[in-house]
Short mmCIF file of C-alpha atoms in Angstrom, two decimals:
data_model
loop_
_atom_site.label_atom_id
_atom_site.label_comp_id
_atom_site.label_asym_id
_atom_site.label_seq_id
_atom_site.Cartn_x
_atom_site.Cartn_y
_atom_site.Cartn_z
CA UNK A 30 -65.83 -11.48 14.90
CA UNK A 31 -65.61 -9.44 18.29
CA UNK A 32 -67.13 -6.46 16.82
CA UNK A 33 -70.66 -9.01 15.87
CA UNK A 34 -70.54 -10.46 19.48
CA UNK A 35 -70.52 -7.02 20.40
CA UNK A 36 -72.83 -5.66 18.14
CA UNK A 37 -75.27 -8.67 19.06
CA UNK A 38 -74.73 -7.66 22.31
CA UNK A 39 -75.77 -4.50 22.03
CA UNK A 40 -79.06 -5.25 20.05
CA UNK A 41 -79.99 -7.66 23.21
CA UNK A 42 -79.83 -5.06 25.66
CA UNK A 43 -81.76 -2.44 23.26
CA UNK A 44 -84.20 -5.54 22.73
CA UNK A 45 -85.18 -6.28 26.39
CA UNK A 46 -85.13 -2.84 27.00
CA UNK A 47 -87.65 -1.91 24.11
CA UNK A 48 -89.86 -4.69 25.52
CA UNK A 49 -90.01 -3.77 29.04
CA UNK A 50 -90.68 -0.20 27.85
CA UNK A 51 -93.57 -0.94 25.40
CA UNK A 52 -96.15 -1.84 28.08
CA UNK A 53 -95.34 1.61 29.65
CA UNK A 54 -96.78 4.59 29.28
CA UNK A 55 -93.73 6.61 28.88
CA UNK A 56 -93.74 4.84 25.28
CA UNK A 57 -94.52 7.71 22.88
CA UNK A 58 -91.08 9.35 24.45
CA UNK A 59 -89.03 6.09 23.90
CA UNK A 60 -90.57 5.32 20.54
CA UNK A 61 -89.22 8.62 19.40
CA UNK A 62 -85.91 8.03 20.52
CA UNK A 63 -86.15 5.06 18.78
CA UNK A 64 -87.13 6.84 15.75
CA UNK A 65 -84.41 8.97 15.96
CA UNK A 66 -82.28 5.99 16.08
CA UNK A 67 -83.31 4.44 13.11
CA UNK A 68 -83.01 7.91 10.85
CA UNK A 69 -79.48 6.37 10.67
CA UNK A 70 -80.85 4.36 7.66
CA UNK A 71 -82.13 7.14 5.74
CA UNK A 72 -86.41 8.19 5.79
CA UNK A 73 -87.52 4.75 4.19
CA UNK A 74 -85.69 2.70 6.18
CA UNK A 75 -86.77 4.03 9.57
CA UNK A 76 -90.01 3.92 8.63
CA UNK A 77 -90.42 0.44 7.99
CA UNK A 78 -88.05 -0.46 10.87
CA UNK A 79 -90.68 1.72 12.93
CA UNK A 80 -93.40 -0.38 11.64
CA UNK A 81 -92.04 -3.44 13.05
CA UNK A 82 -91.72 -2.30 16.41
CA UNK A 83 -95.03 -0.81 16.22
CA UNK A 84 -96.23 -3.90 15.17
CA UNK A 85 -94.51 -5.66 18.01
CA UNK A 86 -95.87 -3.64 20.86
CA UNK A 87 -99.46 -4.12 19.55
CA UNK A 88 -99.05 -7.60 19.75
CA UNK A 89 -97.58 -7.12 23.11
CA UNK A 90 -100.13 -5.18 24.42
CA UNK A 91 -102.97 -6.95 22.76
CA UNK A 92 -101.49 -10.12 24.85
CA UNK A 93 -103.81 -11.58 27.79
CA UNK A 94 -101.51 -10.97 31.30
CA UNK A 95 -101.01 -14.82 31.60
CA UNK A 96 -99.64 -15.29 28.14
CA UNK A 97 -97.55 -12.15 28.27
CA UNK A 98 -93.87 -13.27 28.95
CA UNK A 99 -93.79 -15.89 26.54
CA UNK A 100 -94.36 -12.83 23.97
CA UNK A 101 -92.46 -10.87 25.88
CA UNK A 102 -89.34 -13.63 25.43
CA UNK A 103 -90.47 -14.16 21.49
CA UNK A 104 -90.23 -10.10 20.95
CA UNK A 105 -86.89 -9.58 22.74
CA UNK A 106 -85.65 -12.22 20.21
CA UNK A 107 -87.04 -11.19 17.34
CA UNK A 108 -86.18 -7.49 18.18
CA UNK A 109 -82.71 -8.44 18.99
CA UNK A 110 -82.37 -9.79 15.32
CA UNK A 111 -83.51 -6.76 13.82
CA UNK A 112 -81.07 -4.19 15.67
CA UNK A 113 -78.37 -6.76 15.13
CA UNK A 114 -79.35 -6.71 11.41
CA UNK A 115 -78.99 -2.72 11.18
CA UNK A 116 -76.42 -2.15 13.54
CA UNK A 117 -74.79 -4.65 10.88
CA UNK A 118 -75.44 -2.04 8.30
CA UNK A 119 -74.98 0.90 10.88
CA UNK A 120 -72.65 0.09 13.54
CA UNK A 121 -71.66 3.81 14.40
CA UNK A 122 -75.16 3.70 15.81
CA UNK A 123 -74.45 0.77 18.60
CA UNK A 124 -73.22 3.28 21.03
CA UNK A 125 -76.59 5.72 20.44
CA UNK A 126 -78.82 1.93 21.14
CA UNK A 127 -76.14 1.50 24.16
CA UNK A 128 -77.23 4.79 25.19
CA UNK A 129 -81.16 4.43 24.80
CA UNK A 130 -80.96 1.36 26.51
CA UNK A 131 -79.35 2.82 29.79
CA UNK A 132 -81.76 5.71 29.39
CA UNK A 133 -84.67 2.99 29.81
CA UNK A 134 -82.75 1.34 32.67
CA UNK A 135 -81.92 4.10 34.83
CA UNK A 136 -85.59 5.85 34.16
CA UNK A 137 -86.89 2.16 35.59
CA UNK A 138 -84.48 2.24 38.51
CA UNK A 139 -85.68 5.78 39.54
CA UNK A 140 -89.11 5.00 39.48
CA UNK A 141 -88.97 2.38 42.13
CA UNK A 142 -91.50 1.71 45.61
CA UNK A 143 -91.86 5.45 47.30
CA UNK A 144 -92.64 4.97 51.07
CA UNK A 145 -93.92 7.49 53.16
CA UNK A 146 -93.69 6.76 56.89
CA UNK A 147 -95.85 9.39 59.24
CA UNK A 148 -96.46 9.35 62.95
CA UNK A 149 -93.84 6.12 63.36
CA UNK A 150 -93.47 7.66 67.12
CA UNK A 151 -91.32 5.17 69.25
CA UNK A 152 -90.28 2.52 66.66
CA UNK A 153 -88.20 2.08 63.74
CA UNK A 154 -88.89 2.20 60.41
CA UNK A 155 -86.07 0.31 58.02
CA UNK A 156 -86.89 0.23 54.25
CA UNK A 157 -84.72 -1.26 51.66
CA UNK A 158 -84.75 -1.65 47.57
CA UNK A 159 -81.61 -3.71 47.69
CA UNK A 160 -79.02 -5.17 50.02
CA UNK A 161 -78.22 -3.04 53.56
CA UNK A 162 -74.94 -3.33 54.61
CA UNK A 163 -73.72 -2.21 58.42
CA UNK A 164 -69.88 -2.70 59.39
CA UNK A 165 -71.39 -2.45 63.22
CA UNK A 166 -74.87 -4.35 62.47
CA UNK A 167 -78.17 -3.53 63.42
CA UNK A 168 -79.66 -3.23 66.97
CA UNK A 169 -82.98 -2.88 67.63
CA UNK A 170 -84.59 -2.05 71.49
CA UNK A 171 -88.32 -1.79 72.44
CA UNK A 172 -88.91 1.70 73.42
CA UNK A 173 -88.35 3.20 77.16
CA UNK A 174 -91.70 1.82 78.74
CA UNK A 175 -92.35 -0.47 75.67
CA UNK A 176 -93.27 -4.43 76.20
#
């Protein structure tokens, strides 16, 4: 029974990560790993699993922007059941889905806000994607002359 919860698990995080990638245009490059992926179950199989993604993001991309996460939330579910259903059959190939899945995440934490900051002469520029943490805190002083 733990090995389904984890297998289940698994196919939820390949799911939402599938989703978020679909509307992307680094697609074509995931799609292909997810090809890969589904090889697993022999030339046949992958193609019709392929098909249903395929299927999935046209419906997803077809989808007006204000009705978009509610079929955003319907494909993560129904995707989840179909990589829990061949991970089922497959489940050497949860770890390769684990994989894909972080390969998604850490590609979308890397491509986060750029800032460039040019003649910021007396003042200070502070720029955060998360949390800032300082042991001593932060002080901040008008410049010499400043009002």
């Amino acid at each position: 029974m733990g090995d389904a919860l984890d297998i289940m698990q698994v196919a939820s995080v390949g799911a939402a990560a599938l989703v978020t990638e679909m509307v992307k245009n680094t697609w074509e490059s995931v799609r292909d790993s997810v090809a890969r992926f589904f090889q697993r179950g022999g030339e046949e199989s992958a193609e019709q699993e392929l098909q249903l993604i395929d299927t999935a993001r046209q419906r997803l991309v077809g989808t007006a922007e204000g009705e978009r996460a509610s079929v955003e939330e319907q494909l993560r579910g129904q995707l989840m059941i179909q990589l829990g259903a061949f991970l089922q059959k497959h489940p050497d190939a949860a770890q390769e889905l684990q994989n894909l899945a972080d390969q998604v995440q850490e590609a979308d934490e890397g491509s986060g806000a750029r800032t460039s900051v040019h003649g910021n002469t007396n003042s200070q520029v502070v720029i955060a994607g998360g949390a800032i943490n300082a042991s001593g805190g932060f002080h901040y002083r008008t410049p010499e002359g400043g009002r």
